């Protein structure tokens, strides 16, 4: 074999090994107390990791507060209904686990799914929840709505009170949440509340939320998350349906 061919082959083998060793050393250095950023600043140092952890703790505290507010609202709405009470006990356990940072996505979905079941048990209805605030309970009407100027109008499930507001030309009472950009409707909070929403719609067509909220900031996160939860078989053609009913 020609010497230059041998050199190329040996180099191709040794170069990735050298990169791996260098990156590994940099990761160890970044993780050490007072460690500087890794190779060329591409790997996070301890200060950055601590900052990310603190930001997540704050985010989780905010989301826990949202879940506890929802729990209180559903408890008031469902009263002493025994089936609803059992579901709310399950919801409370899931909220506590979420607050303890245990399977946070799964427990967020479990909490809102149990609250949704409590609402359905009280109402004796299998309709999907009110889109604007799922804690309002199962939908009692469908109205036309667009999430913003220029967005496609679509028929959405809403509670009776929000249906009346929309027909009167006033905004619905959307579930508002705190974000870095201020207080916004949950569907304007990017991907933060995807699992929160999917729990409320548990038992419905998996892609219903993606159709209802297409064109919103949360809408772009929904199809991928739904596929991750339900598998590609839930959307065999790679489509999740039309916006319009």
Short mmCIF file of C-alpha atoms in Angstrom, two decimals:
data_model
loop_
_atom_site.label_atom_id
_atom_site.label_comp_id
_atom_site.label_asym_id
_atom_site.label_seq_id
_atom_site.Cartn_x
_atom_site.Cartn_y
_atom_site.Cartn_z
CA UNK A 1 0.00 0.00 0.00
CA UNK A 2 1.30 3.51 -0.82
CA UNK A 3 2.69 5.41 2.21
CA UNK A 4 0.29 8.36 1.68
CA UNK A 5 -2.71 6.00 1.82
CA UNK A 6 -1.47 4.54 5.12
CA UNK A 7 -1.04 8.07 6.50
CA UNK A 8 -4.58 9.06 5.53
CA UNK A 9 -6.09 5.93 7.08
CA UNK A 10 -4.13 6.31 10.32
CA UNK A 11 -5.03 10.00 10.50
CA UNK A 12 -8.72 9.27 9.98
CA UNK A 13 -8.64 6.86 12.92
CA UNK A 14 -6.58 8.97 15.30
CA UNK A 15 -8.22 12.37 14.69
CA UNK A 16 -11.65 11.48 16.21
CA UNK A 17 -9.87 9.85 19.16
CA UNK A 18 -7.90 13.03 19.77
CA UNK A 19 -11.04 15.19 19.55
CA UNK A 20 -12.86 12.89 21.98
CA UNK A 21 -10.02 13.08 24.52
CA UNK A 22 -9.81 16.87 24.23
CA UNK A 23 -13.59 17.33 24.65
CA UNK A 24 -13.68 14.91 27.58
CA UNK A 25 -10.91 16.79 29.37
CA UNK A 26 -12.69 20.07 28.72
CA UNK A 27 -15.95 18.70 30.16
CA UNK A 28 -14.16 17.59 33.32
CA UNK A 29 -12.51 21.00 33.61
CA UNK A 30 -15.86 22.79 33.11
CA UNK A 31 -17.47 20.68 35.81
CA UNK A 32 -14.72 21.33 38.35
CA UNK A 33 -15.27 24.03 41.00
CA UNK A 34 -14.42 27.36 39.45
CA UNK A 35 -13.89 25.68 36.10
CA UNK A 36 -13.62 27.94 33.06
CA UNK A 37 -15.75 27.43 29.97
CA UNK A 38 -14.79 24.41 27.88
CA UNK A 39 -13.12 24.24 24.50
CA UNK A 40 -13.35 27.64 22.77
CA UNK A 41 -16.26 28.49 25.12
CA UNK A 42 -18.51 25.87 23.53
CA UNK A 43 -18.99 23.79 26.69
CA UNK A 44 -20.83 25.32 29.64
CA UNK A 45 -18.86 26.18 32.75
CA UNK A 46 -20.12 25.71 36.31
CA UNK A 47 -21.48 29.27 36.52
CA UNK A 48 -23.58 28.75 33.39
CA UNK A 49 -24.85 25.36 34.60
CA UNK A 50 -25.77 26.87 37.97
CA UNK A 51 -27.59 29.68 36.19
CA UNK A 52 -29.57 27.23 34.06
CA UNK A 53 -30.47 25.18 37.15
CA UNK A 54 -31.65 28.29 38.99
CA UNK A 55 -33.74 29.39 35.99
CA UNK A 56 -35.39 25.96 35.84
CA UNK A 57 -36.17 26.06 39.57
CA UNK A 58 -37.89 29.41 39.07
CA UNK A 59 -39.76 28.15 36.01
CA UNK A 60 -40.91 25.04 37.86
CA UNK A 61 -42.09 27.13 40.81
CA UNK A 62 -44.15 29.28 38.43
CA UNK A 63 -45.69 26.22 36.76
CA UNK A 64 -46.40 24.60 40.12
CA UNK A 65 -48.33 27.74 41.12
CA UNK A 66 -50.36 27.46 37.89
CA UNK A 67 -51.21 23.84 38.64
CA UNK A 68 -52.23 24.62 42.22
CA UNK A 69 -54.44 27.51 41.05
CA UNK A 70 -56.11 25.19 38.53
CA UNK A 71 -56.61 22.59 41.24
CA UNK A 72 -58.34 25.11 43.50
CA UNK A 73 -60.58 26.30 40.67
CA UNK A 74 -61.66 22.77 39.71
CA UNK A 75 -62.22 21.83 43.35
CA UNK A 76 -64.60 24.77 43.77
CA UNK A 77 -66.40 23.95 40.50
CA UNK A 78 -66.86 20.25 41.24
CA UNK A 79 -67.89 20.61 44.90
CA UNK A 80 -68.48 17.36 46.78
CA UNK A 81 -68.93 15.07 43.77
CA UNK A 82 -67.25 11.81 44.93
CA UNK A 83 -65.88 10.77 41.53
CA UNK A 84 -64.46 14.24 40.94
CA UNK A 85 -62.95 14.24 44.45
CA UNK A 86 -61.08 11.00 43.73
CA UNK A 87 -59.67 12.46 40.52
CA UNK A 88 -58.58 15.61 42.32
CA UNK A 89 -56.70 13.54 44.89
CA UNK A 90 -54.79 11.96 41.99
CA UNK A 91 -54.19 15.43 40.53
CA UNK A 92 -52.83 16.71 43.83
CA UNK A 93 -50.38 13.80 44.09
CA UNK A 94 -49.16 14.52 40.54
CA UNK A 95 -48.72 18.22 41.33
CA UNK A 96 -46.65 17.35 44.40
CA UNK A 97 -44.43 15.09 42.30
CA UNK A 98 -44.05 17.80 39.67
CA UNK A 99 -43.07 20.26 42.38
CA UNK A 100 -40.45 17.77 43.57
CA UNK A 101 -39.00 17.63 40.01
CA UNK A 102 -39.95 13.99 39.48
CA UNK A 103 -40.85 13.16 35.86
CA UNK A 104 -42.00 16.75 35.52
CA UNK A 105 -43.52 16.41 32.02
CA UNK A 106 -45.36 13.19 32.83
CA UNK A 107 -46.65 14.52 36.15
CA UNK A 108 -47.76 17.81 34.63
CA UNK A 109 -49.85 15.86 32.10
CA UNK A 110 -51.11 13.51 34.82
CA UNK A 111 -52.22 16.44 37.00
CA UNK A 112 -54.22 18.23 34.32
CA UNK A 113 -55.60 14.95 32.92
CA UNK A 114 -57.01 14.11 36.36
CA UNK A 115 -58.48 17.61 36.69
CA UNK A 116 -60.08 17.24 33.27
CA UNK A 117 -61.62 13.91 34.29
CA UNK A 118 -62.97 15.56 37.47
CA UNK A 119 -64.64 18.27 35.39
CA UNK A 120 -66.14 15.72 33.00
CA UNK A 121 -67.42 13.60 35.88
CA UNK A 122 -69.15 16.60 37.43
CA UNK A 123 -70.62 17.79 34.13
CA UNK A 124 -71.55 14.32 32.87
CA UNK A 125 -69.98 15.26 29.55
CA UNK A 126 -67.31 13.76 27.30
CA UNK A 127 -66.75 16.97 25.31
CA UNK A 128 -63.23 18.41 25.08
CA UNK A 129 -62.44 21.20 27.53
CA UNK A 130 -62.84 24.91 26.88
CA UNK A 131 -59.90 25.90 24.70
CA UNK A 132 -59.34 29.27 26.35
CA UNK A 133 -59.17 27.93 29.88
CA UNK A 134 -59.55 24.16 30.20
CA UNK A 135 -60.32 24.56 33.91
CA UNK A 136 -63.66 26.07 32.84
CA UNK A 137 -64.79 22.51 32.14
CA UNK A 138 -66.12 20.62 29.11
CA UNK A 139 -67.15 22.71 26.12
CA UNK A 140 -70.79 23.64 25.73
CA UNK A 141 -70.50 25.34 22.34
CA UNK A 142 -68.31 25.81 19.29
CA UNK A 143 -67.49 29.27 18.02
CA UNK A 144 -65.33 30.70 15.26
CA UNK A 145 -62.03 32.16 16.44
CA UNK A 146 -58.67 33.18 15.00
CA UNK A 147 -55.57 33.49 17.20
CA UNK A 148 -54.44 36.71 15.58
CA UNK A 149 -54.78 39.07 12.66
CA UNK A 150 -54.33 37.18 9.41
CA UNK A 151 -54.62 33.75 11.03
CA UNK A 152 -57.10 31.21 9.71
CA UNK A 153 -60.41 31.16 11.51
CA UNK A 154 -61.43 27.85 13.00
CA UNK A 155 -64.24 26.47 15.13
CA UNK A 156 -63.09 25.89 18.70
CA UNK A 157 -64.72 24.26 21.75
CA UNK A 158 -65.57 26.76 24.49
CA UNK A 159 -67.52 27.00 27.72
CA UNK A 160 -70.87 28.79 27.67
CA UNK A 161 -69.46 31.94 29.29
CA UNK A 162 -66.64 32.34 26.75
CA UNK A 163 -69.02 31.60 23.88
CA UNK A 164 -71.24 34.46 25.06
CA UNK A 165 -68.25 36.81 25.31
CA UNK A 166 -67.04 36.02 21.82
CA UNK A 167 -70.50 36.46 20.32
CA UNK A 168 -70.71 39.83 22.06
CA UNK A 169 -67.37 40.86 20.56
CA UNK A 170 -65.42 40.73 23.84
CA UNK A 171 -62.32 38.60 24.51
CA UNK A 172 -62.68 35.24 26.24
CA UNK A 173 -61.33 34.70 29.75
CA UNK A 174 -58.15 32.94 28.65
CA UNK A 175 -55.87 31.19 31.14
CA UNK A 176 -53.10 33.71 31.76
CA UNK A 177 -49.59 32.65 32.78
CA UNK A 178 -46.41 34.45 33.77
CA UNK A 179 -43.49 34.37 31.31
CA UNK A 180 -40.28 36.30 30.78
CA UNK A 181 -42.25 38.50 28.37
CA UNK A 182 -44.96 39.24 30.94
CA UNK A 183 -48.40 37.77 31.57
CA UNK A 184 -49.82 36.16 28.44
CA UNK A 185 -52.48 33.56 27.50
CA UNK A 186 -51.02 30.07 27.91
CA UNK A 187 -51.05 29.60 24.13
CA UNK A 188 -48.69 32.57 23.83
CA UNK A 189 -46.12 31.02 26.20
CA UNK A 190 -44.16 29.12 23.52
CA UNK A 191 -43.58 25.48 24.50
CA UNK A 192 -43.76 25.89 28.28
CA UNK A 193 -47.35 24.68 28.63
CA UNK A 194 -47.49 21.95 25.97
CA UNK A 195 -47.69 19.09 28.48
CA UNK A 196 -50.07 21.10 30.67
CA UNK A 197 -52.45 21.45 27.70
CA UNK A 198 -52.10 17.87 26.47
CA UNK A 199 -53.11 16.59 29.90
CA UNK A 200 -56.33 18.61 29.81
CA UNK A 201 -57.12 17.09 26.39
CA UNK A 202 -56.23 13.55 27.41
CA UNK A 203 -58.74 11.13 25.88
CA UNK A 204 -59.47 13.40 22.91
CA UNK A 205 -58.10 13.08 19.38
CA UNK A 206 -54.32 13.43 20.01
CA UNK A 207 -53.97 16.08 17.30
CA UNK A 208 -57.02 18.15 18.22
CA UNK A 209 -54.94 20.72 20.11
CA UNK A 210 -52.52 21.03 17.18
CA UNK A 211 -55.40 21.87 14.85
CA UNK A 212 -57.11 24.24 17.28
CA UNK A 213 -53.95 26.20 18.10
CA UNK A 214 -52.20 26.22 14.71
CA UNK A 215 -50.70 29.67 14.24
CA UNK A 216 -50.04 30.32 17.93
CA UNK A 217 -46.65 30.20 19.64
CA UNK A 218 -47.56 26.98 21.45
CA UNK A 219 -48.94 25.52 18.22
CA UNK A 220 -45.54 25.00 16.62
CA UNK A 221 -44.47 22.81 19.56
CA UNK A 222 -47.55 20.59 19.68
CA UNK A 223 -47.20 18.16 16.71
CA UNK A 224 -43.67 17.05 17.63
CA UNK A 225 -44.55 16.61 21.29
CA UNK A 226 -47.71 14.66 20.44
CA UNK A 227 -45.70 12.32 18.19
CA UNK A 228 -43.15 11.85 20.97
CA UNK A 229 -45.91 10.82 23.39
CA UNK A 230 -48.17 8.79 21.11
CA UNK A 231 -45.64 7.54 18.55
CA UNK A 232 -45.42 8.08 14.82
CA UNK A 233 -48.27 5.60 14.30
CA UNK A 234 -50.68 8.19 15.67
CA UNK A 235 -49.96 10.36 12.63
CA UNK A 236 -49.10 7.89 9.83
CA UNK A 237 -49.08 10.41 6.99
CA UNK A 238 -47.03 13.01 8.82
CA UNK A 239 -50.05 15.33 8.91
CA UNK A 240 -52.26 16.32 11.80
CA UNK A 241 -55.39 17.40 10.00
CA UNK A 242 -56.76 20.67 8.71
CA UNK A 243 -57.25 23.78 10.81
CA UNK A 244 -60.88 24.05 9.78
CA UNK A 245 -63.41 21.53 11.07
#
